[in-house]
CSV table of C-alpha atoms in Angstrom, one decimal:
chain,number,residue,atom,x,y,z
A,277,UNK,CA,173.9,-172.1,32.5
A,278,UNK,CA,175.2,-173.6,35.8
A,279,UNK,CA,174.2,-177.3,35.7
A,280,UNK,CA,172.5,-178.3,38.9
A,281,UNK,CA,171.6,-181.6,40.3
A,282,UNK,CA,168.7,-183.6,40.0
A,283,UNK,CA,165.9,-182.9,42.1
A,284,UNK,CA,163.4,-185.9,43.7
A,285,UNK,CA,161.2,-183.9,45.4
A,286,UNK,CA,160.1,-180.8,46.7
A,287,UNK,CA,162.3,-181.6,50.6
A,288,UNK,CA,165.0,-183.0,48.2
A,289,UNK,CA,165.7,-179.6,46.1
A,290,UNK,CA,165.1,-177.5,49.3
A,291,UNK,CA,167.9,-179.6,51.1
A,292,UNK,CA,170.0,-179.4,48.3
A,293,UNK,CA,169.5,-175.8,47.9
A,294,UNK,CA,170.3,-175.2,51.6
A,295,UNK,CA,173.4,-177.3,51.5
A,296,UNK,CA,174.8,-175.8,48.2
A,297,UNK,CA,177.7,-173.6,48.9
A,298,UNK,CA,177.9,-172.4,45.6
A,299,UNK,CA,175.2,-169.3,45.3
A,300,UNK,CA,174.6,-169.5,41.8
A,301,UNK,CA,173.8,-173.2,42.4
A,302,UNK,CA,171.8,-172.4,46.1
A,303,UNK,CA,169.6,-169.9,43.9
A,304,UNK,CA,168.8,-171.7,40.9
A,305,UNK,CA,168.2,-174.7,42.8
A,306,UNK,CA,166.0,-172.9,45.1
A,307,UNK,CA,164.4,-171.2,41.8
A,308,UNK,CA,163.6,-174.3,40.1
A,309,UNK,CA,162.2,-176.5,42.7
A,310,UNK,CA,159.8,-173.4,43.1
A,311,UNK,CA,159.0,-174.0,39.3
A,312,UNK,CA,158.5,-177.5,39.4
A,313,UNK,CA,156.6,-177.6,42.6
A,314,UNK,CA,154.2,-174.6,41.2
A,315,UNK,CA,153.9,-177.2,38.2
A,316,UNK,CA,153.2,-179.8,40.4
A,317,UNK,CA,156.1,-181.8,38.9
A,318,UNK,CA,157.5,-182.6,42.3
A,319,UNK,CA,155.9,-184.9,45.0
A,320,UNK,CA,156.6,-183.3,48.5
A,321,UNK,CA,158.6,-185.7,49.9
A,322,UNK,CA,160.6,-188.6,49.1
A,323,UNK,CA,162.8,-191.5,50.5
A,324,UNK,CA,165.8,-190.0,49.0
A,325,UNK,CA,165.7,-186.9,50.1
A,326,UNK,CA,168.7,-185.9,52.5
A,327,UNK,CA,168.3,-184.8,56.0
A,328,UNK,CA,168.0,-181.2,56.5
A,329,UNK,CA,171.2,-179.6,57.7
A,330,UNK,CA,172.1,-177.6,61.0
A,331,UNK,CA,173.7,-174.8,58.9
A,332,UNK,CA,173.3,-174.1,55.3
A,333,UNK,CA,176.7,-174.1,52.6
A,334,UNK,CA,178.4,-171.2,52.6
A,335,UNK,CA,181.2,-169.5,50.2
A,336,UNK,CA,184.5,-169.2,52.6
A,337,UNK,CA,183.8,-165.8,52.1
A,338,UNK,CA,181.9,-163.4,54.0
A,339,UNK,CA,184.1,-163.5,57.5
A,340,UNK,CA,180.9,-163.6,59.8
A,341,UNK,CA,181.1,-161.2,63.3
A,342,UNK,CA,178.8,-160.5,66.4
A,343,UNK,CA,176.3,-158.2,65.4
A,344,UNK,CA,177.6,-155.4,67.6
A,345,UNK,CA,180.9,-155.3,65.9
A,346,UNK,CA,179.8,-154.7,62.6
A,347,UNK,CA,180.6,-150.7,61.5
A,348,UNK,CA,178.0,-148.4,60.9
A,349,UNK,CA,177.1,-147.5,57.9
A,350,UNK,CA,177.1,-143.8,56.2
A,351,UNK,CA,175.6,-143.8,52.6
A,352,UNK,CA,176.6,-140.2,51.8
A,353,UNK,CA,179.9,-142.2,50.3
A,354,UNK,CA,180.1,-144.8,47.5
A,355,UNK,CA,181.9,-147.3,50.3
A,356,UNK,CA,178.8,-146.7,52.8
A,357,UNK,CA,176.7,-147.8,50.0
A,358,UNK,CA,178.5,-150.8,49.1
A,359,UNK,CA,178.9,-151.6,52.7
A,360,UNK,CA,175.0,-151.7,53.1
A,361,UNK,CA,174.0,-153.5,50.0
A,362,UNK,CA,176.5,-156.0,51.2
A,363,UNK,CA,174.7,-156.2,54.6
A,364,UNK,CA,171.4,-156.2,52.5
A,365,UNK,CA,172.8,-159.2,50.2
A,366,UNK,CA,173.4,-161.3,53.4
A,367,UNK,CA,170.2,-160.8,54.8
A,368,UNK,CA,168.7,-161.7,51.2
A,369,UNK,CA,171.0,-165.1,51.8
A,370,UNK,CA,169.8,-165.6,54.9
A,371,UNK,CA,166.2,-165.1,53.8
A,372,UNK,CA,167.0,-167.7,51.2
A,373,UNK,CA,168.1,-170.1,53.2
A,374,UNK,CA,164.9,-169.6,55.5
A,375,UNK,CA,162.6,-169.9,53.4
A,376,UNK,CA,163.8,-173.1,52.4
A,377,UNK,CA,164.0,-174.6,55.5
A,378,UNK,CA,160.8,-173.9,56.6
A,379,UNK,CA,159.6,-175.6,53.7
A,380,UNK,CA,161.8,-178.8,54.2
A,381,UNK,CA,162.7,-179.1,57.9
A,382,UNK,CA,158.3,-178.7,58.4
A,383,UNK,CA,157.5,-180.9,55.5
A,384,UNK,CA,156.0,-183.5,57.7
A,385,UNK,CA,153.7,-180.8,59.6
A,386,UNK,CA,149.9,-181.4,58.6
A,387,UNK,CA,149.4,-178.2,57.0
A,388,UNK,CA,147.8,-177.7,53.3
A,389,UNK,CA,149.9,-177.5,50.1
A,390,UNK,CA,149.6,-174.3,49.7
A,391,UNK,CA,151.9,-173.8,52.7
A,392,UNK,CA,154.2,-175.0,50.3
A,393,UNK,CA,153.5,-173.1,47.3
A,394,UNK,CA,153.7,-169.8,49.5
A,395,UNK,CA,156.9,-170.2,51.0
A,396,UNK,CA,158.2,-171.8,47.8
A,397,UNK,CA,157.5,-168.3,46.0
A,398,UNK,CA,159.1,-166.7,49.0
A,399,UNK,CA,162.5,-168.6,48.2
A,400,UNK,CA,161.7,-167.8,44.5
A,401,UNK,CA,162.2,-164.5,45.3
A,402,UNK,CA,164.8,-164.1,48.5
A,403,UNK,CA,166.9,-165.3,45.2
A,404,UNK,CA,165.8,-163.0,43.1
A,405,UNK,CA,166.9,-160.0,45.6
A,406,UNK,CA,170.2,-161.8,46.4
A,407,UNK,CA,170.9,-161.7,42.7
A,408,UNK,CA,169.5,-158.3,42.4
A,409,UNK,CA,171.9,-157.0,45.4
A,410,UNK,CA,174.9,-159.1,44.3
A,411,UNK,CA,174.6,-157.5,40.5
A,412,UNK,CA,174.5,-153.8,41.9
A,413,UNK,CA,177.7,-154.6,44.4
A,414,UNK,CA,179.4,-155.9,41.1
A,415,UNK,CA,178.4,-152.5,39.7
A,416,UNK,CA,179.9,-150.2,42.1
A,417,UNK,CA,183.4,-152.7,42.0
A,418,UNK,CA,182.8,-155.2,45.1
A,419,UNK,CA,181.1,-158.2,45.5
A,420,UNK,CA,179.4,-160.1,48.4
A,421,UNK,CA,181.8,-161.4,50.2
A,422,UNK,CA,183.9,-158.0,50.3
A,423,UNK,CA,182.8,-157.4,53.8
A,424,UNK,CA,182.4,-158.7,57.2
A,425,UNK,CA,178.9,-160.1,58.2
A,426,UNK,CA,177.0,-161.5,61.2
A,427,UNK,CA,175.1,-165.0,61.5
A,428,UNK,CA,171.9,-163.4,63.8
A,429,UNK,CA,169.7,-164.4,61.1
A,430,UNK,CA,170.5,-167.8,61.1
A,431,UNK,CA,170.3,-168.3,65.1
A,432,UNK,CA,167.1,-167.6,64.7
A,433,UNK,CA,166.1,-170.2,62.4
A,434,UNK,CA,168.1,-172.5,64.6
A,435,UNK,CA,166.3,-171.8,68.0
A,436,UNK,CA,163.3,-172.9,66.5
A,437,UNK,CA,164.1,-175.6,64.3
A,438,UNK,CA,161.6,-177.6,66.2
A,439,UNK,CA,158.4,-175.8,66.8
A,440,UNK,CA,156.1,-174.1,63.4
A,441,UNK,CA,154.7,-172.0,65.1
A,442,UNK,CA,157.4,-170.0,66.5
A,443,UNK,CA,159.3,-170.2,63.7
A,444,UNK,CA,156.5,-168.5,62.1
A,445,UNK,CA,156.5,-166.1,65.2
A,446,UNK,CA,160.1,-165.3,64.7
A,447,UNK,CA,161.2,-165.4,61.1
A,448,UNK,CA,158.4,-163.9,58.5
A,449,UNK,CA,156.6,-162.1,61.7
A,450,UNK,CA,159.6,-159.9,63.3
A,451,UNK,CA,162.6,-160.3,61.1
A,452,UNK,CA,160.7,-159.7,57.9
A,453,UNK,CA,158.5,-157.2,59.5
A,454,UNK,CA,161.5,-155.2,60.6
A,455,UNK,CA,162.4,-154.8,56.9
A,456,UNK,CA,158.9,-153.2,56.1
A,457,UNK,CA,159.6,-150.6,59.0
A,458,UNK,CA,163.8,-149.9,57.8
A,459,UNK,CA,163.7,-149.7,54.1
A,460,UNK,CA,161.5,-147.0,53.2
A,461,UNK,CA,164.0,-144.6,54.8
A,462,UNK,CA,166.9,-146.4,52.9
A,463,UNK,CA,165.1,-145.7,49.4
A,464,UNK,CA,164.8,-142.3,50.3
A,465,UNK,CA,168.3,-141.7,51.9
A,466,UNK,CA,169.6,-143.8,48.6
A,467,UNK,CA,167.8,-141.2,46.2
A,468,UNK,CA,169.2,-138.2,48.3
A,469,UNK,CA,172.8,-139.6,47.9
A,470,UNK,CA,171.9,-139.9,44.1
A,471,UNK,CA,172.4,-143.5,44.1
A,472,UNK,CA,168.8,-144.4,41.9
A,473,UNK,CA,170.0,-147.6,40.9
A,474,UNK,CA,170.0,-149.1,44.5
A,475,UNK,CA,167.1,-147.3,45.1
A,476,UNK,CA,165.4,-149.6,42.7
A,477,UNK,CA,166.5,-152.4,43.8
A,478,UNK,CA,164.9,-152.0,46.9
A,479,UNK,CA,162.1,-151.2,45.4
A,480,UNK,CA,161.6,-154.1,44.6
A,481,UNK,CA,162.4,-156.0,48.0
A,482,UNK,CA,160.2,-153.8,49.4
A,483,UNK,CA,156.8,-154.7,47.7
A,484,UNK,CA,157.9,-158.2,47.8
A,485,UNK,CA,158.7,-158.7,51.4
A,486,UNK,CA,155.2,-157.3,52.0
A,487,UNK,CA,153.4,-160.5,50.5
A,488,UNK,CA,156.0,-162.4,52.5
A,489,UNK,CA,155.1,-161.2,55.8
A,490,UNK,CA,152.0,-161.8,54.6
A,491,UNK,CA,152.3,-165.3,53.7
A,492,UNK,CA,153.8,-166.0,57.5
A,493,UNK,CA,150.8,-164.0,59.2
A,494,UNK,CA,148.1,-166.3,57.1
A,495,UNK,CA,149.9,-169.3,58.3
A,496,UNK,CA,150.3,-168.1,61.5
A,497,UNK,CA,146.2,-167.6,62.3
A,498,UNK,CA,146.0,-170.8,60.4
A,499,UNK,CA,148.0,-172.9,63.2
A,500,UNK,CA,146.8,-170.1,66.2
A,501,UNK,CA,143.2,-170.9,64.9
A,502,UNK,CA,143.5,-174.9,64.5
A,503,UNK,CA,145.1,-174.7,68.1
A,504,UNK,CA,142.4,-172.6,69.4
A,505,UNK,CA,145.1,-170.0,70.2
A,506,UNK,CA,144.2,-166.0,70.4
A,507,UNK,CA,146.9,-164.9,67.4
A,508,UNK,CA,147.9,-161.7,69.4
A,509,UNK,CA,148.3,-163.4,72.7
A,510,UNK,CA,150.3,-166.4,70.9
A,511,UNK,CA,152.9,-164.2,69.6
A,512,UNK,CA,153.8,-162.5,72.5
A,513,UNK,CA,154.2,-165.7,74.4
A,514,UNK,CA,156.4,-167.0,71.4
A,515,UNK,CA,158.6,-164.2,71.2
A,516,UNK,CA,159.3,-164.2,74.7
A,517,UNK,CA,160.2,-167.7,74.7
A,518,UNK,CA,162.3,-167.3,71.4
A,519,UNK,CA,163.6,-164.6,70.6
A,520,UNK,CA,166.3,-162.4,72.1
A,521,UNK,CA,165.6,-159.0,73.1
A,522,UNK,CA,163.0,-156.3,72.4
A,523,UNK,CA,161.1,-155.4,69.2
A,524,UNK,CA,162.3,-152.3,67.6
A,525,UNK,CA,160.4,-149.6,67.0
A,526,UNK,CA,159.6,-147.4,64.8
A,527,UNK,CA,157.0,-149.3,63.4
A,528,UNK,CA,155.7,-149.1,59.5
A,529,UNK,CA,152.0,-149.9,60.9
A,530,UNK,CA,150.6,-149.1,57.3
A,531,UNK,CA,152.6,-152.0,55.5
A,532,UNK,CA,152.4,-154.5,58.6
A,533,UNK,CA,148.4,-154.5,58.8
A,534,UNK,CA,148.5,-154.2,54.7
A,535,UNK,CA,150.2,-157.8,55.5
A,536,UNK,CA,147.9,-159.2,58.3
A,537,UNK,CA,150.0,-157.7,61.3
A,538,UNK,CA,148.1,-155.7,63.6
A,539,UNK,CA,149.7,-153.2,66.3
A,540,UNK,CA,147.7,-156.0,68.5
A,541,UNK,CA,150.5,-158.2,67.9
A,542,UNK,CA,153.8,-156.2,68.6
A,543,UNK,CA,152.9,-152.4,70.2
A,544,UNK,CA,153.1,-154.1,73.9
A,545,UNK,CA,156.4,-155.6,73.1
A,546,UNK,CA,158.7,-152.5,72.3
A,547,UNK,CA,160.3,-153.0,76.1
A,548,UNK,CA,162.5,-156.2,76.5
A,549,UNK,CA,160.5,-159.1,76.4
A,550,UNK,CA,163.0,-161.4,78.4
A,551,UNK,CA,163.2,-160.3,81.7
């Protein structure tokens, strides 16, 4: 087993986890900070901890590209299925890394543990599906890394390093969301191209990132309500100040509202939001 460092706190193994370059190390640090915090074996924050970083480690490897150069995908061929898990396997990095931060860049917010203990089993599992992605790449002969990818996810954690609420707005509530509304076709264009084990993989992701949209629409209303904001209204005002461009339908409206996100919040906002 890879040896990782010692963890002080629940911050401390975040930051660490963010900062580890190494992504057998960033995901079973990641893991077990969520085990120990779950066991209450970790206080939240100490004087040790490190500061949180602007950017997390990265291997040298995936070259990272502006979105709009990255190829399009076609998974009627073994390399247009490699090439989307790979694009899958950084978004499941990314997601990592997210979840994380919100967890130790907020860590001073005055919000109830159990903030903690959901986004902790939202790191949890971002590592399980990176592994999950990563194992299947090695299965069809290429790894992550292989390919080019883009750093969008990460801007977004970036423009809102500063505010909860919008990260909240940004992160579980649209970029999350979007997954529920892409990768139902995926599974089914995956089983037409005969490819069940990727299929089942994102099976997988799938029900998971339902309970994490989730888990960023309860904490939403939870800071909308405490700041005697209407949830619906607050959104739209976030995403206009934060976020770059429109929302993208088509919309899965059955797995969004089974996750606390009404059409309230997002069915005004399919036209571009910054004017």
């Amino acid at each position: 087993m890879t040896d990782i460092p010692p963890i002080h706190s629940l911050r401390d193994g975040a930051v660490r986890a963010i900062r580890a370059a190494d992504l057998d190390i960033k995901t079973l640090l990641a893991q077990e900070t969520a085990r120990r915090w779950s066991e209450r074996s970790l206080s939240l924050r100490s004087p040790r901890d490190a500061s949180v970083p602007d950017r997390p480690g990265r291997p040298e490897k995936p070259d990272l590209i502006p979105p709009r150069q990255m190829p399009k995908r076609a998974l009627t061929t073994d390399k247009g299925r490699i090439a989307l898990l790979h694009a899958i396997a950084h978004i499941e990095l990314n997601a990592v890394d997210l979840a994380l931060d919100i967890v130790a860049r907020f860590a001073s917010e005055p919000v109830p543990k159990s903030f903690f203990d959901g986004w902790m089993q939202v790191a949890f599992e971002e590592a399980k599906h990176f592994r999950m992605v990563r194992d299947r790449l090695r299965q069809l002969g290429a790894d992550y890394g292989d390919l080019p990818a883009h750093d969008g996810l990460w801007q977004a954690a970036h423009d809102t390093r500063n505010d909860l609420t919008a990260r909240l707005a940004v992160v579980p509530l649209i970029l999350e969301a979007r997954g529920l509304d892409v990768t139902p076709a995926l599974q089914t264009r995956m089983r037409e191209a005969g490819d069940l084990e990727s299929a089942a993989v994102l099976d997988v992701i799938y029900e998971d990132e339902k309970g994490h949209v989730a888990v960023g629409a309860k904490w939403f209303r939870f800071l909308c309500a405490r700041q005697k904001r209407d949830p619906a209204a607050a959104f739209q005002a976030l995403v206009r100040a934060n976020f770059r461009g429109p929302l993208k339908a088509p919309f899965n409206d059955i797995a969004r509202a089974e996750a606390g996100l009404t059409p309230s919040f997002y069915r005004s906002m399919t036209a571009s939001v910054n004017t």
